[in-house]
Coordinates of C-alpha atoms in Angstrom, one line a residue:
X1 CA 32.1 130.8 5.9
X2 CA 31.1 133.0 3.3
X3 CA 27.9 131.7 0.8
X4 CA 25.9 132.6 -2.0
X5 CA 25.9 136.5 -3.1
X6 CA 24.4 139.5 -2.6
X7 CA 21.1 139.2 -3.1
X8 CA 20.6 142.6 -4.0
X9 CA 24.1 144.2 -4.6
X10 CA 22.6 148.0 -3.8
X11 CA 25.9 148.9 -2.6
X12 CA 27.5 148.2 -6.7
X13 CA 25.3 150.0 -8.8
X14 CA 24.5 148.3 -12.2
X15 CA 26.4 150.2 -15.2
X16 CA 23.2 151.4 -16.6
X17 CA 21.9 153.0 -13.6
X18 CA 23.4 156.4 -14.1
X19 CA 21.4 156.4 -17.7
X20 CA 18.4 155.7 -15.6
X21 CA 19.0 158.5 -13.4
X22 CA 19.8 161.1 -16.2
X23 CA 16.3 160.3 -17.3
X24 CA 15.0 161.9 -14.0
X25 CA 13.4 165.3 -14.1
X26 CA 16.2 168.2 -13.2
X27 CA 14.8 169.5 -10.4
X28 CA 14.3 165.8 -8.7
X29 CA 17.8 165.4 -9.3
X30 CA 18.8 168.5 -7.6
X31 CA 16.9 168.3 -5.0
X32 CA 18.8 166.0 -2.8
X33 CA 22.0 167.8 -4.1
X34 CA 20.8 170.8 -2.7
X35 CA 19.8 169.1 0.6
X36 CA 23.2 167.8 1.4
X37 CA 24.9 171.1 0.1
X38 CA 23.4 172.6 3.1
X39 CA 23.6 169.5 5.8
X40 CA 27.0 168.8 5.0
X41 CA 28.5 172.3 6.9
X42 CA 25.6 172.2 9.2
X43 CA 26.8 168.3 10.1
X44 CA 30.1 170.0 10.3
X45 CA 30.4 172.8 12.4
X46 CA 27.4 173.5 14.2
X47 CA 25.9 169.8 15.5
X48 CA 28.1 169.6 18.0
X49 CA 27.7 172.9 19.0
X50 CA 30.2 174.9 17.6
X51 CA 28.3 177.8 16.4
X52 CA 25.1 179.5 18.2
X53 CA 21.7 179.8 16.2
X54 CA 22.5 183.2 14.7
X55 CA 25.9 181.6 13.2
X56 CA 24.2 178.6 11.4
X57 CA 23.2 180.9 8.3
X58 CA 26.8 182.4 7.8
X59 CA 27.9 178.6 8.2
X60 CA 25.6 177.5 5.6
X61 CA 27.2 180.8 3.4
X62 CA 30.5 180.3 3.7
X63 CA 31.5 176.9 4.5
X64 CA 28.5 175.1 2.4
X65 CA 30.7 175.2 -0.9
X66 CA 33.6 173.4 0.8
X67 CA 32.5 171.2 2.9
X68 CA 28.9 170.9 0.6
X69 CA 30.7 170.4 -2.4
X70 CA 33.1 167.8 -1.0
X71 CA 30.7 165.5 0.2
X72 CA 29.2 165.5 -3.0
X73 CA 31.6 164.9 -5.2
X74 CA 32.6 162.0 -3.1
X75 CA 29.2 160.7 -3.3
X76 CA 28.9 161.4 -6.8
X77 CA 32.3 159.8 -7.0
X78 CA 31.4 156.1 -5.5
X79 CA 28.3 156.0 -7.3
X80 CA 29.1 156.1 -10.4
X81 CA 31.5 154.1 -9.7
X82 CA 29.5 151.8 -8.0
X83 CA 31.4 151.7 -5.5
X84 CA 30.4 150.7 -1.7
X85 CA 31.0 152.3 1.6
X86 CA 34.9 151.7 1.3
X87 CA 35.0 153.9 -1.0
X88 CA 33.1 157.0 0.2
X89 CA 34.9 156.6 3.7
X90 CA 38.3 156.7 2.4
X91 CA 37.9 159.5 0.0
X92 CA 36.0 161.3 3.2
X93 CA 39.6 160.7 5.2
X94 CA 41.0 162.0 1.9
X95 CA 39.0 165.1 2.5
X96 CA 39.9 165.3 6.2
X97 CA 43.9 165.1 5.5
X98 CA 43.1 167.9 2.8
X99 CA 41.3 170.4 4.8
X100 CA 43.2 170.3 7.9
X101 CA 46.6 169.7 6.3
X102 CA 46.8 171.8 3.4
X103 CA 43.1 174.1 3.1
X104 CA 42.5 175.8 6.4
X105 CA 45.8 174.1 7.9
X106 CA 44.4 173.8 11.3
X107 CA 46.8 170.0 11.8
X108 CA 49.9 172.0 11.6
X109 CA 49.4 175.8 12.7
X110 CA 49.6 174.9 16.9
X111 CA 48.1 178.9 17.2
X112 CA 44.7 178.0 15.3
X113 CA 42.6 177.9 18.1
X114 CA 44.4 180.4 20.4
X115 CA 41.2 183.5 19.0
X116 CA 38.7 181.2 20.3
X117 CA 36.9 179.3 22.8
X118 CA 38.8 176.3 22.6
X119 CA 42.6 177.5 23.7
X120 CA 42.6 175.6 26.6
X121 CA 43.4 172.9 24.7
X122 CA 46.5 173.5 23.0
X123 CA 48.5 171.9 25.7
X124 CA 46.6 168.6 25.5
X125 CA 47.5 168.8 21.7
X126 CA 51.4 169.7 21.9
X127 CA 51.5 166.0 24.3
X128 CA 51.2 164.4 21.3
X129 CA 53.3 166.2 18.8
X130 CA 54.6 164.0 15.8
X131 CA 58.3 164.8 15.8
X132 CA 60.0 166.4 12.6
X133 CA 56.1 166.5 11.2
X134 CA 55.0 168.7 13.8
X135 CA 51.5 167.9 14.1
X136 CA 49.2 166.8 17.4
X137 CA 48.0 163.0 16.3
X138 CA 45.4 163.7 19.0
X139 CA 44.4 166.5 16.7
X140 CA 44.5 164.4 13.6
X141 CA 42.4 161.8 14.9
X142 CA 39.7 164.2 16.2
X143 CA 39.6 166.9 12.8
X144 CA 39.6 164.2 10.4
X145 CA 37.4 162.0 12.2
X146 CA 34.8 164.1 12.5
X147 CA 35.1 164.9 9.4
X148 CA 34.6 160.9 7.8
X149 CA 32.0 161.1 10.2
X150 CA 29.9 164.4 10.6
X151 CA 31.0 166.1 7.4
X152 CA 30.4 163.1 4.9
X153 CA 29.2 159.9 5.7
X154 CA 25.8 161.2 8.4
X155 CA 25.0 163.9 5.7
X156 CA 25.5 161.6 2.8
X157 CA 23.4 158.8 4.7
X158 CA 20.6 160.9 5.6
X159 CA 19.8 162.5 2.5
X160 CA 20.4 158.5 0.6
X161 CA 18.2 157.2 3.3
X162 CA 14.9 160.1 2.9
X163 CA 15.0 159.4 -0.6
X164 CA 13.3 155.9 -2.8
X165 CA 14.8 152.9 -2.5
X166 CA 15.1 153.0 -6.8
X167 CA 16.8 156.7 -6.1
X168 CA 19.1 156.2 -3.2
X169 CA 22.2 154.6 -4.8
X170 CA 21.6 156.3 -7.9
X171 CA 24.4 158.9 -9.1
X172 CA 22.5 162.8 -8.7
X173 CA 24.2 164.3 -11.5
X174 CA 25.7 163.9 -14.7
X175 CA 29.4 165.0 -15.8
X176 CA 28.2 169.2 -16.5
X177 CA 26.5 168.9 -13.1
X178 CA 30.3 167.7 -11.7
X179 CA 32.2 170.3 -13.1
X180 CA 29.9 172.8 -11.5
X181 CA 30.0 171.3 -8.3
X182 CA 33.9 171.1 -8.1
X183 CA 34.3 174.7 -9.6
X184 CA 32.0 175.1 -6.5
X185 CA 34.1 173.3 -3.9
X186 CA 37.5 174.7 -5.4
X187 CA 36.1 178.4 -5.3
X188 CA 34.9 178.3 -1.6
X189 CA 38.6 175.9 -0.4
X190 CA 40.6 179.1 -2.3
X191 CA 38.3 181.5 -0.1
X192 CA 39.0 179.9 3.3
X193 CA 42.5 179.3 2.5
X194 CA 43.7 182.8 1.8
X195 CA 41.0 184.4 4.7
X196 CA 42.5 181.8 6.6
X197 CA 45.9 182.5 5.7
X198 CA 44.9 186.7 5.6
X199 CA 43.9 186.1 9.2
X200 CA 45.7 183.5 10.7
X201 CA 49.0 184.7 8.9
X202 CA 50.0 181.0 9.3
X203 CA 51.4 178.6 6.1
X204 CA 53.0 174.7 6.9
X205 CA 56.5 174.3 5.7
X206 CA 57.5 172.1 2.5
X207 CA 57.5 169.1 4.5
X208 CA 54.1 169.2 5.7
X209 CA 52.5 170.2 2.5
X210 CA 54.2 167.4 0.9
X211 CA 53.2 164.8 3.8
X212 CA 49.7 165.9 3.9
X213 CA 49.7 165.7 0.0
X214 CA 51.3 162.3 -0.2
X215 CA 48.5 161.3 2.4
X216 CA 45.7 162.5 0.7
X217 CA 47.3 160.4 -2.9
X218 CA 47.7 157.3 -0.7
X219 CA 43.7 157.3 0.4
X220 CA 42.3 158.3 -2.6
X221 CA 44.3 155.5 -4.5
X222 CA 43.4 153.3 -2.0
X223 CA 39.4 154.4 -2.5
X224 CA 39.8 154.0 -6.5
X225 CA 40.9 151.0 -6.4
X226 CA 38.9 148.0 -7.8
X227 CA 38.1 145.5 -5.3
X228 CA 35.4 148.3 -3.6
X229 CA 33.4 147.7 -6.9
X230 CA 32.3 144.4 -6.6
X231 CA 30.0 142.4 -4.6
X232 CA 30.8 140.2 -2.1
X233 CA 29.7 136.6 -1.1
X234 CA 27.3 137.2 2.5
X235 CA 28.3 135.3 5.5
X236 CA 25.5 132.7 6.8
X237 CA 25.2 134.3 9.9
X238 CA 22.7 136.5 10.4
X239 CA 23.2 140.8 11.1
X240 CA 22.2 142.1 14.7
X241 CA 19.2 144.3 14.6
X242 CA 20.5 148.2 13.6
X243 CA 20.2 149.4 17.0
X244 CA 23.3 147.4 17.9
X245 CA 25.2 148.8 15.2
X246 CA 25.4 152.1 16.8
X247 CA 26.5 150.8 20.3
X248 CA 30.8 150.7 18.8
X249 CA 30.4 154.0 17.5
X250 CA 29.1 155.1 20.6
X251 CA 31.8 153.5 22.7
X252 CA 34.3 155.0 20.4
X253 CA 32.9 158.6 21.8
X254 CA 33.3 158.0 25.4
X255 CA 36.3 155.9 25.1
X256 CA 38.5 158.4 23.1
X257 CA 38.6 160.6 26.0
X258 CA 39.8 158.0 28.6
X259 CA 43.4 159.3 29.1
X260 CA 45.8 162.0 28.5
X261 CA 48.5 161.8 25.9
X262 CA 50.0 159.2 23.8
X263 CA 48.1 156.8 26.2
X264 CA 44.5 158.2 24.9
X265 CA 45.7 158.6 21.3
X266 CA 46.3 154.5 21.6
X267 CA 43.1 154.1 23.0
X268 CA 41.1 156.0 20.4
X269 CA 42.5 154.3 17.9
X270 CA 42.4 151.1 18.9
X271 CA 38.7 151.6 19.3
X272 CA 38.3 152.9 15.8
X273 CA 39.9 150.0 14.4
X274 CA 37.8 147.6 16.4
X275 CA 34.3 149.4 15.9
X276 CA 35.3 149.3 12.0
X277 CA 36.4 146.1 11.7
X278 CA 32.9 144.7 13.9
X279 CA 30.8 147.0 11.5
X280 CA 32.9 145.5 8.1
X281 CA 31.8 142.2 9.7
X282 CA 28.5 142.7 10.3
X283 CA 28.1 144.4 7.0
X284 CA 28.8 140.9 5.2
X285 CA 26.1 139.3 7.2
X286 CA 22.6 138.5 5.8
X287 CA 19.9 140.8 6.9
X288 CA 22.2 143.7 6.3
X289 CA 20.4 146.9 5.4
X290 CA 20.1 150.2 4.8
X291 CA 18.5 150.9 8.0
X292 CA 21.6 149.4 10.0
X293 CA 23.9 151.5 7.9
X294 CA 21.9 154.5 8.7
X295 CA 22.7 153.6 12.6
X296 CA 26.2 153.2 12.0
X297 CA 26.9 156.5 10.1
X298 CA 24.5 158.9 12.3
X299 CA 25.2 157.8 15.8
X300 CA 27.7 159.5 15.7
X301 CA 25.7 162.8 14.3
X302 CA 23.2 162.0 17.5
X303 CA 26.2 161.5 19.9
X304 CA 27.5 165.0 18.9
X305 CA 23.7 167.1 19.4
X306 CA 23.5 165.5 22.8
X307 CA 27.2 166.5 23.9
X308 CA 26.6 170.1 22.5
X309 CA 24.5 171.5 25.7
X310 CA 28.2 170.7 27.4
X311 CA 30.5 172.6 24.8
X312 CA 31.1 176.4 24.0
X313 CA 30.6 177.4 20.8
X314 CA 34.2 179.1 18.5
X315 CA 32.8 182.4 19.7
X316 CA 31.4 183.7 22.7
X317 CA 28.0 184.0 22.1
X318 CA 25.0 185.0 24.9
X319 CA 23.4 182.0 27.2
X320 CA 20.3 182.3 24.8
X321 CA 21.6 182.3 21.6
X322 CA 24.2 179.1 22.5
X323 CA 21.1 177.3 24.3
X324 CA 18.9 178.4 21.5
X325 CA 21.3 176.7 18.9
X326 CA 21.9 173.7 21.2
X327 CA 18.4 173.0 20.8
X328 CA 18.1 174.1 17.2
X329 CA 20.6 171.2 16.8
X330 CA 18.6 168.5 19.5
X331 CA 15.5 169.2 17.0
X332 CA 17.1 169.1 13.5
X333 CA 19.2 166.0 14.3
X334 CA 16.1 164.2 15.7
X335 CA 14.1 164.8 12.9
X336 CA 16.4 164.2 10.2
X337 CA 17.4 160.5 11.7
X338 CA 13.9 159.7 12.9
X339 CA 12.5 160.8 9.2
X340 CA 15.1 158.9 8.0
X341 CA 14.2 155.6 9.8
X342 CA 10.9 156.1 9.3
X343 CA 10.7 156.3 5.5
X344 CA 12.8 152.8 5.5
X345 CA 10.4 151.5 7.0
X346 CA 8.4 152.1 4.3
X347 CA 11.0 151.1 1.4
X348 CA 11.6 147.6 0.4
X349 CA 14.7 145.8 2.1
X350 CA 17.7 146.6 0.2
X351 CA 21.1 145.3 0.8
X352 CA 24.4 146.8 1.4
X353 CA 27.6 145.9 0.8
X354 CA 30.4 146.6 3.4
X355 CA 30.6 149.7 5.3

């Protein structure tokens, strides 16, 4: 049974901490900005080994404004609403049904992948087909998982976790530094939409657009609403240490690939729904912290650098340049998650609300 609150309600912000954090120097504010501008495409596309090393600046180029700007203004978003982890992972599904339904389009156009290194798996993708929709679930689930995953919540979590414990649940910027960042975001989605479009000579019908659309309504609603803003009561039982957090998310990985078909689709999801709802639980426990947040959101970042040594990158790229940016990736994603454990360890014990 739940008792008592929050001790620390980290996860709510108090009203007047975005006044406290205006009265931060600029350039400690933009820092961390700045940092997940960058790790956010990097999380994206090349830890799992979709890019070689010589492919991770163009990434950073032309992909950081979208997928950078995204992540934070969904961060910015839930902070100063002081919202929880709810909220930031359904506006990152928001952001998932967005890019691959109606930016780049990838969920409907069944030829996206055919000019790269992944074609062989179309077929896997048309066993799955949503009828009168057109789209492979099996698709869905992977493009906007990763994304809630790798895109926003690891990046998002990483940079929270390196920074002060008065810092980390602090909104970055102010309303001027918004509207930069989404004239940011907006510019670089209307790039990759028309090169996309210029080059993939592909746009969904009326009834796609409009189901994708409707989608992305439903779970940004849903993220808005009320309920994420306020602390809960904690459960008497006590969390599992953080390294335990990490082992649903990590049968998640290996499970989603059990079977073929509608069969494997079931599967995945079914262990989605189960890791989430064990990680909600555990989230109301006492002892909850940052640290086993951390473990929830980047095992799946670590799963994906260990799997890249066993995937081909979009483009064919030379054995050394591929093995050169699967190691690139090994050493970045270390050191960003160890760094990131190891400067909680030397922050006070702060408590989170659900995630």
């Amino acid at each position: 049974m739940p008792t008592g609150t929050d001790p620390v309600a980290a996860d709510h912000p108090a009203a007047d901490r975005p006044a406290a954090a205006a009265l931060l120097p600029l350039r400690r504010r933009l820092l961390p900005v700045i940092a997940l501008l960058l790790l956010a495409p990097w999380a994206a596309e090349c830890s799992w080994g979709g890019f070689a090393i010589d492919d991770f600046l163009p990434v950073l180029i032309f992909l950081g404004p979208m997928y950078g700007g995204a992540a934070i203004l969904i961060r910015e978003t839930a902070r100063h609403l002081g919202a929880g982890w709810p909220t930031i992972v359904l506006l990152a599904a928001a952001f998932g049904v967005l890019q691959a339904g109606l930016v780049d389009q990838s969920l409907f156009n069944p030829d996206f992948l055919d000019d790269t290194q992944y074609a062989d798996t179309r077929t896997a993708a048309e066993a799955t087909l949503v009828p009168g929709l057109e789209f492979s679930l099996r698709q869905a689930f992977d493009y906007v998982g990763n994304h809630i995953v790798l895109t926003i919540c690891a990046p998002i979590l990483l940079i929270e976790s390196l920074l002060g414990a008065n810092r980390r649940l602090r909104p970055w910027l102010g309303r001027p530094g918004l509207a930069v960042v989404g004239v940011i975001y907006l510019l670089g989605s209307l790039f990759i939409f028309f090169n996309i479009n210029n080059d993939k000579g592909f746009l969904a019908s009326p009834l796609q657009l409009s189901f994708a659309t409707a989608l992305v309504l439903v779970l940004v609603g849903t993220a808005l609403l009320p309920r994420w803003r306020h602390p809960r009561p904690r459960r008497a039982r006590r969390a599992p240490h953080p390294l335990w957090v990490g082992l649903p998310v990590v049968l998640v990985r290996l499970g989603s690939d059990l079977a073929p078909g509608w069969a494997g689709v079931a599967i995945a999801l079914a262990l989605a729904a189960v890791a989430g709802g064990l990680i909600a639980y555990w989230s109301s426990c006492n002892g909850w912290g940052q640290r086993h947040t951390l473990v929830a959101g980047t095992t799946s970042l670590a799963m994906a650098a260990a799997f890249a040594y066993l995937v081909p990158p979009y483009s064919p790229a030379s054995p050394a340049a591929a093995l050169a940016g699967d190691i690139a990736v090994t050493v970045i994603t270390v050191t960003l998650v160890v760094a990131a454990w190891w400067r909680l360890r030397a922050s006070p014990t702060v408590h989170v609300g659900a995630s």
